[in-house]
mmCIF file with all atom_site columns, C-alpha atoms in Angstrom:
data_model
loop_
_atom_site.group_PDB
_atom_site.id
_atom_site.type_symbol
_atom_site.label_atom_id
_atom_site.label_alt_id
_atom_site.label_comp_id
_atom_site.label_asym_id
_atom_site.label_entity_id
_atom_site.label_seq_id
_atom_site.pdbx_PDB_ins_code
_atom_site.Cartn_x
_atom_site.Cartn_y
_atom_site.Cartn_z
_atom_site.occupancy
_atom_site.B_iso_or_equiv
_atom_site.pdbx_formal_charge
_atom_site.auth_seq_id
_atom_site.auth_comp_id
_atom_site.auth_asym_id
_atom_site.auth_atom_id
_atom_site.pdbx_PDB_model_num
ATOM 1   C CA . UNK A 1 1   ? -9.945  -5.480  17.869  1.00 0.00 ? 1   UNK A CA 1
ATOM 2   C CA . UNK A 1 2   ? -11.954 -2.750  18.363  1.00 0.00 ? 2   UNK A CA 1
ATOM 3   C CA . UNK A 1 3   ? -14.248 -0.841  15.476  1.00 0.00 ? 3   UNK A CA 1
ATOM 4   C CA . UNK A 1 4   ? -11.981 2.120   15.680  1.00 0.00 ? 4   UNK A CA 1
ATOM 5   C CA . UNK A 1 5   ? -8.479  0.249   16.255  1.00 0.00 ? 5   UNK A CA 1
ATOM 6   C CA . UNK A 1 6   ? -9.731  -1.400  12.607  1.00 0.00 ? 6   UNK A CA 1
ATOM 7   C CA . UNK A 1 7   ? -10.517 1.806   10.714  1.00 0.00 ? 7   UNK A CA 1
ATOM 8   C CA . UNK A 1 8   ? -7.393  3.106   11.776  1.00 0.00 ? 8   UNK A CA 1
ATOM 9   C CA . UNK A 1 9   ? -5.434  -0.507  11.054  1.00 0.00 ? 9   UNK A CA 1
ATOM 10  C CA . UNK A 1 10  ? -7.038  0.015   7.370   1.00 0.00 ? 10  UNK A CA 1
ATOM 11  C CA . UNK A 1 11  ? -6.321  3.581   7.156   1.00 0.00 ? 11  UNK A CA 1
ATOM 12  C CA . UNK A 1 12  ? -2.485  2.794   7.874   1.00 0.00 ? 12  UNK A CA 1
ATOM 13  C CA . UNK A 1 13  ? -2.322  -0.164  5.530   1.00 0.00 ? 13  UNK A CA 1
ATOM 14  C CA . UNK A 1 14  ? -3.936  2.210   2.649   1.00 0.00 ? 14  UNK A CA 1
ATOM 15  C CA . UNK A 1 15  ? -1.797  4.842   3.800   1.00 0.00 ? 15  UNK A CA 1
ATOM 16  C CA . UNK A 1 16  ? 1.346   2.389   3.078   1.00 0.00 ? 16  UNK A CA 1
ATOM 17  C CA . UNK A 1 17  ? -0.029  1.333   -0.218  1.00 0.00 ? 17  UNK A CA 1
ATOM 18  C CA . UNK A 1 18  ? -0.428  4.604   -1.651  1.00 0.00 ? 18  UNK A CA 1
ATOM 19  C CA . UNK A 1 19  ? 2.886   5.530   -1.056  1.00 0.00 ? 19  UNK A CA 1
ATOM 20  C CA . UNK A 1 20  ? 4.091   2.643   -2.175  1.00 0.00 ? 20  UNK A CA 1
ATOM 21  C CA . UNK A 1 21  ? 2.739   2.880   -5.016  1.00 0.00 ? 21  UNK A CA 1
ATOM 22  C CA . UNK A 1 22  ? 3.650   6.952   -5.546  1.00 0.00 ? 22  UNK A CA 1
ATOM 23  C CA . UNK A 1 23  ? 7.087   5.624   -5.185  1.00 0.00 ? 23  UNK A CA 1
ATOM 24  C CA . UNK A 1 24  ? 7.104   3.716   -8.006  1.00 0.00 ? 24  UNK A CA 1
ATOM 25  C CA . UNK A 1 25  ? 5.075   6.188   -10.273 1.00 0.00 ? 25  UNK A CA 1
ATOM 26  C CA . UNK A 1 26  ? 7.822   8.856   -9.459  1.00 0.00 ? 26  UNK A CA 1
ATOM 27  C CA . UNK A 1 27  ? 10.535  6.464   -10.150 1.00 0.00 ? 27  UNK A CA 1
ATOM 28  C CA . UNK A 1 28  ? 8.775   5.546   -13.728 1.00 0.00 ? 28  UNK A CA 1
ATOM 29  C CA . UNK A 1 29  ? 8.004   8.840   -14.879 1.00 0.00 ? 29  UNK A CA 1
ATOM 30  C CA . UNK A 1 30  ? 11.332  10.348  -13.540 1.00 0.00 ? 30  UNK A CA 1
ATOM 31  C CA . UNK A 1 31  ? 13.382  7.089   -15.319 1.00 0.00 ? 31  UNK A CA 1
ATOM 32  C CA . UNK A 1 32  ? 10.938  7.416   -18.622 1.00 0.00 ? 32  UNK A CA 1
ATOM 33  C CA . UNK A 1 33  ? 10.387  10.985  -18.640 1.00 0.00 ? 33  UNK A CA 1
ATOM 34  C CA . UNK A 1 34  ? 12.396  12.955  -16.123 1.00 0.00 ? 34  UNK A CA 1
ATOM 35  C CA . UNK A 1 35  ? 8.995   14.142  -14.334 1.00 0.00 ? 35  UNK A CA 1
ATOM 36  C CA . UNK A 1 36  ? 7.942   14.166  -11.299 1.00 0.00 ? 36  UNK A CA 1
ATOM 37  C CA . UNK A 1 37  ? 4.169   12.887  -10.276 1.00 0.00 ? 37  UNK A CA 1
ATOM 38  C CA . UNK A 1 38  ? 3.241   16.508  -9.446  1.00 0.00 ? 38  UNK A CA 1
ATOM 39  C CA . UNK A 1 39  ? 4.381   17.388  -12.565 1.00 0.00 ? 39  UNK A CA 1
ATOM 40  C CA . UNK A 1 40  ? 2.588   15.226  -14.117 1.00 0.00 ? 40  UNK A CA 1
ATOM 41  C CA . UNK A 1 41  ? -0.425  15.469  -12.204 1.00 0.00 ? 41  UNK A CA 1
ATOM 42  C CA . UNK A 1 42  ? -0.446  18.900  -13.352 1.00 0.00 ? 42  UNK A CA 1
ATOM 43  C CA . UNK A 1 43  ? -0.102  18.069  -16.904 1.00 0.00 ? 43  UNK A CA 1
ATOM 44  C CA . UNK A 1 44  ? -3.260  15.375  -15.973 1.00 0.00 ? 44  UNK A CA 1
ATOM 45  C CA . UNK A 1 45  ? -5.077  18.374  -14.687 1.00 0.00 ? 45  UNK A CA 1
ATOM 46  C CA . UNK A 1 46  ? -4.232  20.499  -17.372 1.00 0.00 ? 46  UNK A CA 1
ATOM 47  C CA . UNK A 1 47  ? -5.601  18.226  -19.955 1.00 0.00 ? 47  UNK A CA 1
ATOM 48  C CA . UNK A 1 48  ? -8.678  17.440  -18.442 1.00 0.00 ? 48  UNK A CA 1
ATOM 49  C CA . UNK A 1 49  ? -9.520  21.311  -18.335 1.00 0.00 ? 49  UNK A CA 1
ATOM 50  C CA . UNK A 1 50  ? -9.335  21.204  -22.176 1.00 0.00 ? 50  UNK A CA 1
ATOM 51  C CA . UNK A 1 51  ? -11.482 18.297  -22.156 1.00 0.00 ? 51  UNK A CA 1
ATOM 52  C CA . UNK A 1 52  ? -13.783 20.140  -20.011 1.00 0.00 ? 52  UNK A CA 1
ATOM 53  C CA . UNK A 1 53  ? -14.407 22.501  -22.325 1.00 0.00 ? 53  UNK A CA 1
ATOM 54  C CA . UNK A 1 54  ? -12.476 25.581  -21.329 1.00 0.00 ? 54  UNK A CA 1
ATOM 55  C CA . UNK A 1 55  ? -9.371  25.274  -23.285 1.00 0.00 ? 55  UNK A CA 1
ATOM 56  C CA . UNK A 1 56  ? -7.325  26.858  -20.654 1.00 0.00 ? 56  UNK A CA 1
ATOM 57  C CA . UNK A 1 57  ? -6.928  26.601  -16.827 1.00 0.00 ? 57  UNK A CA 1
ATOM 58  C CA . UNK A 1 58  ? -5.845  29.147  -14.252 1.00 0.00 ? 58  UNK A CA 1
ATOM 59  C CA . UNK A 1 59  ? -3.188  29.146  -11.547 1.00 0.00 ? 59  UNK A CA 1
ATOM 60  C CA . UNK A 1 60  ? -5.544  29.260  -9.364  1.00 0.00 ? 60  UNK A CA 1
ATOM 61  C CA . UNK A 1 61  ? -7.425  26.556  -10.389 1.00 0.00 ? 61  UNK A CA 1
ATOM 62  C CA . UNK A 1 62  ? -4.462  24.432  -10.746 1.00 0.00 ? 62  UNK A CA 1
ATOM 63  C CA . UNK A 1 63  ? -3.016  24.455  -7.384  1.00 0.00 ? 63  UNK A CA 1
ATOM 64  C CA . UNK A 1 64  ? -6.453  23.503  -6.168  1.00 0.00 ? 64  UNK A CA 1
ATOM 65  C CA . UNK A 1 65  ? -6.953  20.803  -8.673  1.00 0.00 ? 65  UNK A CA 1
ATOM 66  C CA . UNK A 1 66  ? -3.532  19.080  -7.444  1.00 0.00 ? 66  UNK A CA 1
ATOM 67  C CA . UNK A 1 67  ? -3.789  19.731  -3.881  1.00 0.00 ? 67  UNK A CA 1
ATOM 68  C CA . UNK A 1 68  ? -0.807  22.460  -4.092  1.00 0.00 ? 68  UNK A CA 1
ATOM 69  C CA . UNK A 1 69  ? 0.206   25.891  -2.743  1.00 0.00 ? 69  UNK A CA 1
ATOM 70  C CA . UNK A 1 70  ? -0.175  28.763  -5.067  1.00 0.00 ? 70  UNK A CA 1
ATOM 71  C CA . UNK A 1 71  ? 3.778   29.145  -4.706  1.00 0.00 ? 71  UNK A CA 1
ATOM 72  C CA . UNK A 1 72  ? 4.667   25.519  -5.138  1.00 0.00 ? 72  UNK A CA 1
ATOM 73  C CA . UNK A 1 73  ? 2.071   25.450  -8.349  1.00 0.00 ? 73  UNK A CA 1
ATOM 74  C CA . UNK A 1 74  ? 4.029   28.618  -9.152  1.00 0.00 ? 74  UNK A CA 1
ATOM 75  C CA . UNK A 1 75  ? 7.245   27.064  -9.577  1.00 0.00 ? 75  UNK A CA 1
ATOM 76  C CA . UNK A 1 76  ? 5.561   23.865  -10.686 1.00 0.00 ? 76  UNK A CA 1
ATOM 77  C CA . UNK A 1 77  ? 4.567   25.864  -13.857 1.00 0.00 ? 77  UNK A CA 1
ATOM 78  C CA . UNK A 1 78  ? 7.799   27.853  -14.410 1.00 0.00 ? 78  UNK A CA 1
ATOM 79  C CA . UNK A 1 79  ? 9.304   23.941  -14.280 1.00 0.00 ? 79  UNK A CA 1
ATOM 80  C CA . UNK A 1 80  ? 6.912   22.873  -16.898 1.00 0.00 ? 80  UNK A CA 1
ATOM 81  C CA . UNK A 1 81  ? 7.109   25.919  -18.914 1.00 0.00 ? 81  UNK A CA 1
ATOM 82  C CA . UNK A 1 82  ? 10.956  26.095  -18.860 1.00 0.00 ? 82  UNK A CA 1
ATOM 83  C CA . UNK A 1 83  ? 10.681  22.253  -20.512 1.00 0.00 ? 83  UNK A CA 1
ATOM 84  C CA . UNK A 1 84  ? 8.434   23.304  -23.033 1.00 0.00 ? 84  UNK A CA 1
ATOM 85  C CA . UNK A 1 85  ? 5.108   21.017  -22.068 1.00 0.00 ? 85  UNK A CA 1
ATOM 86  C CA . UNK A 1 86  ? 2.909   24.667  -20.827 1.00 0.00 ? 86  UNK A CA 1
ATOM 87  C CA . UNK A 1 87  ? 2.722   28.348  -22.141 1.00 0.00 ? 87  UNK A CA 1
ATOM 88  C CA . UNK A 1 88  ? 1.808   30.722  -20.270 1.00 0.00 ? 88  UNK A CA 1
ATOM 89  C CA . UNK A 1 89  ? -0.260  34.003  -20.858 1.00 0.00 ? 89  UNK A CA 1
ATOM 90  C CA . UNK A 1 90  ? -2.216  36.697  -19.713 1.00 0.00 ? 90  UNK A CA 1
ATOM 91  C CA . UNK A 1 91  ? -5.891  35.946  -19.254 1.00 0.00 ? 91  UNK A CA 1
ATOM 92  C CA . UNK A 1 92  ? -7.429  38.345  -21.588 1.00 0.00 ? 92  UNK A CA 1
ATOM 93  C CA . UNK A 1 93  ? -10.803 38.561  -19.382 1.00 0.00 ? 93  UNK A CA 1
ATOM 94  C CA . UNK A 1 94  ? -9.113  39.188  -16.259 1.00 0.00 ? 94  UNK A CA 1
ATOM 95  C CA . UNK A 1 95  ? -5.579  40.703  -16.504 1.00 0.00 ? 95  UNK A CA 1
ATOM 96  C CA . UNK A 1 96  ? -4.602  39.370  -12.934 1.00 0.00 ? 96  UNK A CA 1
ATOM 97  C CA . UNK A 1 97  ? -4.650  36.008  -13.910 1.00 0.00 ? 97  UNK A CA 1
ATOM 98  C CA . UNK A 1 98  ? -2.971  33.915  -15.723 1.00 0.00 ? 98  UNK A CA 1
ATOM 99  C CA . UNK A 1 99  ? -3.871  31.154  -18.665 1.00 0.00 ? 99  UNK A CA 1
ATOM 100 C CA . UNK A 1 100 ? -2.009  27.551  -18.918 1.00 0.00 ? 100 UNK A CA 1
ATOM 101 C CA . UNK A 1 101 ? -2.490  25.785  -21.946 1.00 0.00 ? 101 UNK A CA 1
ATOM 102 C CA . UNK A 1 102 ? -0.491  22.043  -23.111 1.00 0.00 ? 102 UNK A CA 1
ATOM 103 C CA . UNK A 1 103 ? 2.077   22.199  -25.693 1.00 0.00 ? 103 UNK A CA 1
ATOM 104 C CA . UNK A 1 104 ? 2.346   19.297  -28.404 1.00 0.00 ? 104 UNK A CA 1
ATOM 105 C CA . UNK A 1 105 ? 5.134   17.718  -26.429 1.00 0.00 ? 105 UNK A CA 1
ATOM 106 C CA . UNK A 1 106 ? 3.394   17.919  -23.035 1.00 0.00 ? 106 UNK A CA 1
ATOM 107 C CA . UNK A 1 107 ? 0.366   15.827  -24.953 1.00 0.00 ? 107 UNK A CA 1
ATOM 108 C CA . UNK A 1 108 ? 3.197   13.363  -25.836 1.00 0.00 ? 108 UNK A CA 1
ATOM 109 C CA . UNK A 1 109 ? 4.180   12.942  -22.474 1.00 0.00 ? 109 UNK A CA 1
ATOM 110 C CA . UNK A 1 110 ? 0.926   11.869  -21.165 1.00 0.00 ? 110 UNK A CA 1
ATOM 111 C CA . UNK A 1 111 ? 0.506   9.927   -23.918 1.00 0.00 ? 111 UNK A CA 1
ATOM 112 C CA . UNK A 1 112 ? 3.679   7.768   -22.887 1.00 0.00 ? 112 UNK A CA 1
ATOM 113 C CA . UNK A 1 113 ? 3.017   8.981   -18.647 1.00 0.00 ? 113 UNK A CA 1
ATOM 114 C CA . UNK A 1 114 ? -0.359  7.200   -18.224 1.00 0.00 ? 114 UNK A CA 1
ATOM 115 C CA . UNK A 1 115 ? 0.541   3.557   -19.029 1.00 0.00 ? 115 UNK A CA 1
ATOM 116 C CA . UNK A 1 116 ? 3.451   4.439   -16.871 1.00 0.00 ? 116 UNK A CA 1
ATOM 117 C CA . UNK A 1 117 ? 1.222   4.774   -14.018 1.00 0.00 ? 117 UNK A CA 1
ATOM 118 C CA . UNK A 1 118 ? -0.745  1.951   -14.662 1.00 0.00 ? 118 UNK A CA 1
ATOM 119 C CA . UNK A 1 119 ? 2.482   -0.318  -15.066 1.00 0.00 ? 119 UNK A CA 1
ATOM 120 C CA . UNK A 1 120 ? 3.519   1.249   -11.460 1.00 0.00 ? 120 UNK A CA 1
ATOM 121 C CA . UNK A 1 121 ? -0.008  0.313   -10.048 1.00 0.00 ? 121 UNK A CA 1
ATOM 122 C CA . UNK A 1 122 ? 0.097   -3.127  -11.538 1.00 0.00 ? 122 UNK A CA 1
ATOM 123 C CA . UNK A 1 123 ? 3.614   -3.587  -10.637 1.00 0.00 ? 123 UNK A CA 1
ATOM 124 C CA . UNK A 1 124 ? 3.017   -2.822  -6.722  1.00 0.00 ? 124 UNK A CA 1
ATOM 125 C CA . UNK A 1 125 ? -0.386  -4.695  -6.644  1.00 0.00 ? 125 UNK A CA 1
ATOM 126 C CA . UNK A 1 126 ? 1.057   -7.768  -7.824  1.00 0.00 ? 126 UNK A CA 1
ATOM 127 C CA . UNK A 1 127 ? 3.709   -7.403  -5.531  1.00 0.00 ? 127 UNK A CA 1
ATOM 128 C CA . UNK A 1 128 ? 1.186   -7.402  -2.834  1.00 0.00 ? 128 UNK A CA 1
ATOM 129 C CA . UNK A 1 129 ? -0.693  -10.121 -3.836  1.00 0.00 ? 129 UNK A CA 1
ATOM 130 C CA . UNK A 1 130 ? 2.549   -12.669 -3.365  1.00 0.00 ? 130 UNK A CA 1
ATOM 131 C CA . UNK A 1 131 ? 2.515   -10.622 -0.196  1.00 0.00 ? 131 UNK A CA 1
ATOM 132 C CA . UNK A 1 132 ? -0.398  -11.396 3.006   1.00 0.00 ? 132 UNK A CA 1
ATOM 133 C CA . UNK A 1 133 ? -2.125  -8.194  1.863   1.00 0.00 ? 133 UNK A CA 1
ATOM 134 C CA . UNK A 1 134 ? -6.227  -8.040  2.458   1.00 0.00 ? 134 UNK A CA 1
ATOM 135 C CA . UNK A 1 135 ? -8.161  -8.975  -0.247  1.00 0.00 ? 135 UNK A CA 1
ATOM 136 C CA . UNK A 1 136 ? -10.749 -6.527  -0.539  1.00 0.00 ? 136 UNK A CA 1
ATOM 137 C CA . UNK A 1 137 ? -7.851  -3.905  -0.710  1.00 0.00 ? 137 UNK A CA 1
ATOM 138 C CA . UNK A 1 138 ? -6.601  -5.843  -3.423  1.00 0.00 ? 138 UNK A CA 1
ATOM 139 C CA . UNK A 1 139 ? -10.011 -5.946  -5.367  1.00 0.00 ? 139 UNK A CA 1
ATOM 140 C CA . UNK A 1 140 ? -10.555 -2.446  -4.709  1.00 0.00 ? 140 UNK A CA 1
ATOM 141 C CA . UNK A 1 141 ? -7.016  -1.902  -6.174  1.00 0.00 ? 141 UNK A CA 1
ATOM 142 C CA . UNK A 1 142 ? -7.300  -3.897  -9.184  1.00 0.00 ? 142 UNK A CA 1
ATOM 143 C CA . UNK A 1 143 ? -11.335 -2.918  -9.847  1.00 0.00 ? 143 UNK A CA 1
ATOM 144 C CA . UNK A 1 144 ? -12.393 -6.142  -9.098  1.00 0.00 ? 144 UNK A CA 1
ATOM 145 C CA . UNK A 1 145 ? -16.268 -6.288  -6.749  1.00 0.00 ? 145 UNK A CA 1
ATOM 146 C CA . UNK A 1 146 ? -16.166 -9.965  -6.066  1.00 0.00 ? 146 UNK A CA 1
ATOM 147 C CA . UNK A 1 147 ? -14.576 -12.984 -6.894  1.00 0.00 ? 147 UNK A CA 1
ATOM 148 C CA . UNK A 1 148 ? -10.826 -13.659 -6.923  1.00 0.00 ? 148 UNK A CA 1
ATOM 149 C CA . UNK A 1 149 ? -8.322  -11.267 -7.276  1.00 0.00 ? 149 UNK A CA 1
ATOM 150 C CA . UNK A 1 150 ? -7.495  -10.392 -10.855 1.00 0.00 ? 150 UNK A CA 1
ATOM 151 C CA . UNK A 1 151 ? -3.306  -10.872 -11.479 1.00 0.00 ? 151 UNK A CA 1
ATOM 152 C CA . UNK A 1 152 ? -2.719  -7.545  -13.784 1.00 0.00 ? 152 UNK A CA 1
ATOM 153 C CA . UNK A 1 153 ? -0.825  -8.169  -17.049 1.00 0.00 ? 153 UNK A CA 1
ATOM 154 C CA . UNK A 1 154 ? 2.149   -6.575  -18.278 1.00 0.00 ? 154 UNK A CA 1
ATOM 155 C CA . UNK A 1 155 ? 2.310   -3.462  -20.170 1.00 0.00 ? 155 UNK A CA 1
ATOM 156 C CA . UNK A 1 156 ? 4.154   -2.425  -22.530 1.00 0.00 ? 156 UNK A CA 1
ATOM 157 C CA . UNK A 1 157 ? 5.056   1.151   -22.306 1.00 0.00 ? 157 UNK A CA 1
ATOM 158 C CA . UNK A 1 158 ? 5.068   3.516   -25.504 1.00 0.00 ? 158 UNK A CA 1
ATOM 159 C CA . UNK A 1 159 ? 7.718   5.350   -26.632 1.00 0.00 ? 159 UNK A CA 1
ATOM 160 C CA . UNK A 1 160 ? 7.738   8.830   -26.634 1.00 0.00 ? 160 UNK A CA 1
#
C-alpha cells in the first residue's frame, strides 16, 4: 500500500473512531443529563475561561472555541440559558457584546458530564480492543507510549 493510500486508511479509521466514540458521549450525557456534546462542550469551554482568568467569555469567543457558527452558538446559549446552566449580560466594556458566565447548576453538570465522557471513551476503546483495531491507535487512545495496551476500568458515574 502506498504512503498516501495509508495516511488516508488511518485518517478513515480515526475518522470512524471519533464518531464512534461522539456517539456514545451524546447518548451518555443526553441519558444522564439531557445534553447534548455541544452543549456541553460549551459548558467545557465556558469553564475553562474562568479558569483562565477572565471570569467571563464572549459569544464570540465561544463559537470559536467549539468550532461553531455565531448563530448556532447563538441558539446554543439561549438553550443553555433557558435551562438555567449560563446568564447572560451585557459586557460592560463593550456594549456590543455579550458576557457568559456558569451558573451553580451548570458547575454540577460538569461535575457529573466529565466522567461521563471518560466512561464513553473507555467504553468504545475496550470495545475495540476485543475488536482487530491497530494498536498504536489504541495506545494513543488509552495514553499508553509503549508496551501493551492498557484495558480501562470501570467508572462509576456521580450523581448529580
Amino acid at each position: 500500500m502506498s504512503d498516501d493510500a495509508t495516511l488516508i486508511t488511518q485518517w478513515n479509521t480515526l475518522t470512524r473512531v471519533h464518531r464512534r466514540i461522539e456517539t456514545r458521549m451524546e447518548r451518555h450525557l443526553h441519558q444522564h443529563l439531557g445534553l447534548g456534546v455541544s452543549e456541553f462542550y460549551a459548558l467545557r469551554a465556558l469553564r475553562e475561561g474562568v479558569r483562565a482568568g477572565t471570569g467571563l467569555l464572549y459569544l464570540d469567543d465561544l463559537a470559536n472555541g467549539i468550532g461553531l457558527s455565531q448563530s448556532a452558538t447563538s441558539r446554543l446559549v439561549t438553550r443553555l440559558q433557558d435551562r438555567g446552566l449560563i446568564t447572560t449580560h451585557t459586557s460592560s466594556r463593550d456594549r456590543r457584546s455579550v458576557e457568559i458566565e456558569l451558573t451553580a447548576v451548570a458547575h454540577d453538570v460538569l461535575r457529573v458530564g466529565s466522567p461521563l465522557l471518560h466512561l464513553a471513551v473507555e467504553e468504545v476503546v475496550r470495545e475495540l480492543g476485543a475488536e482487530d483495531t491497530d494498536e498504536d491507535l489504541l495506545r494513543y487512545l488509552t495514553g499508553s507510549a509503549g508496551g501493551a495496551t492498557p484495558r480501562p476500568a470501570n467508572r462509576q458515574v456521580p450523581a448529580l
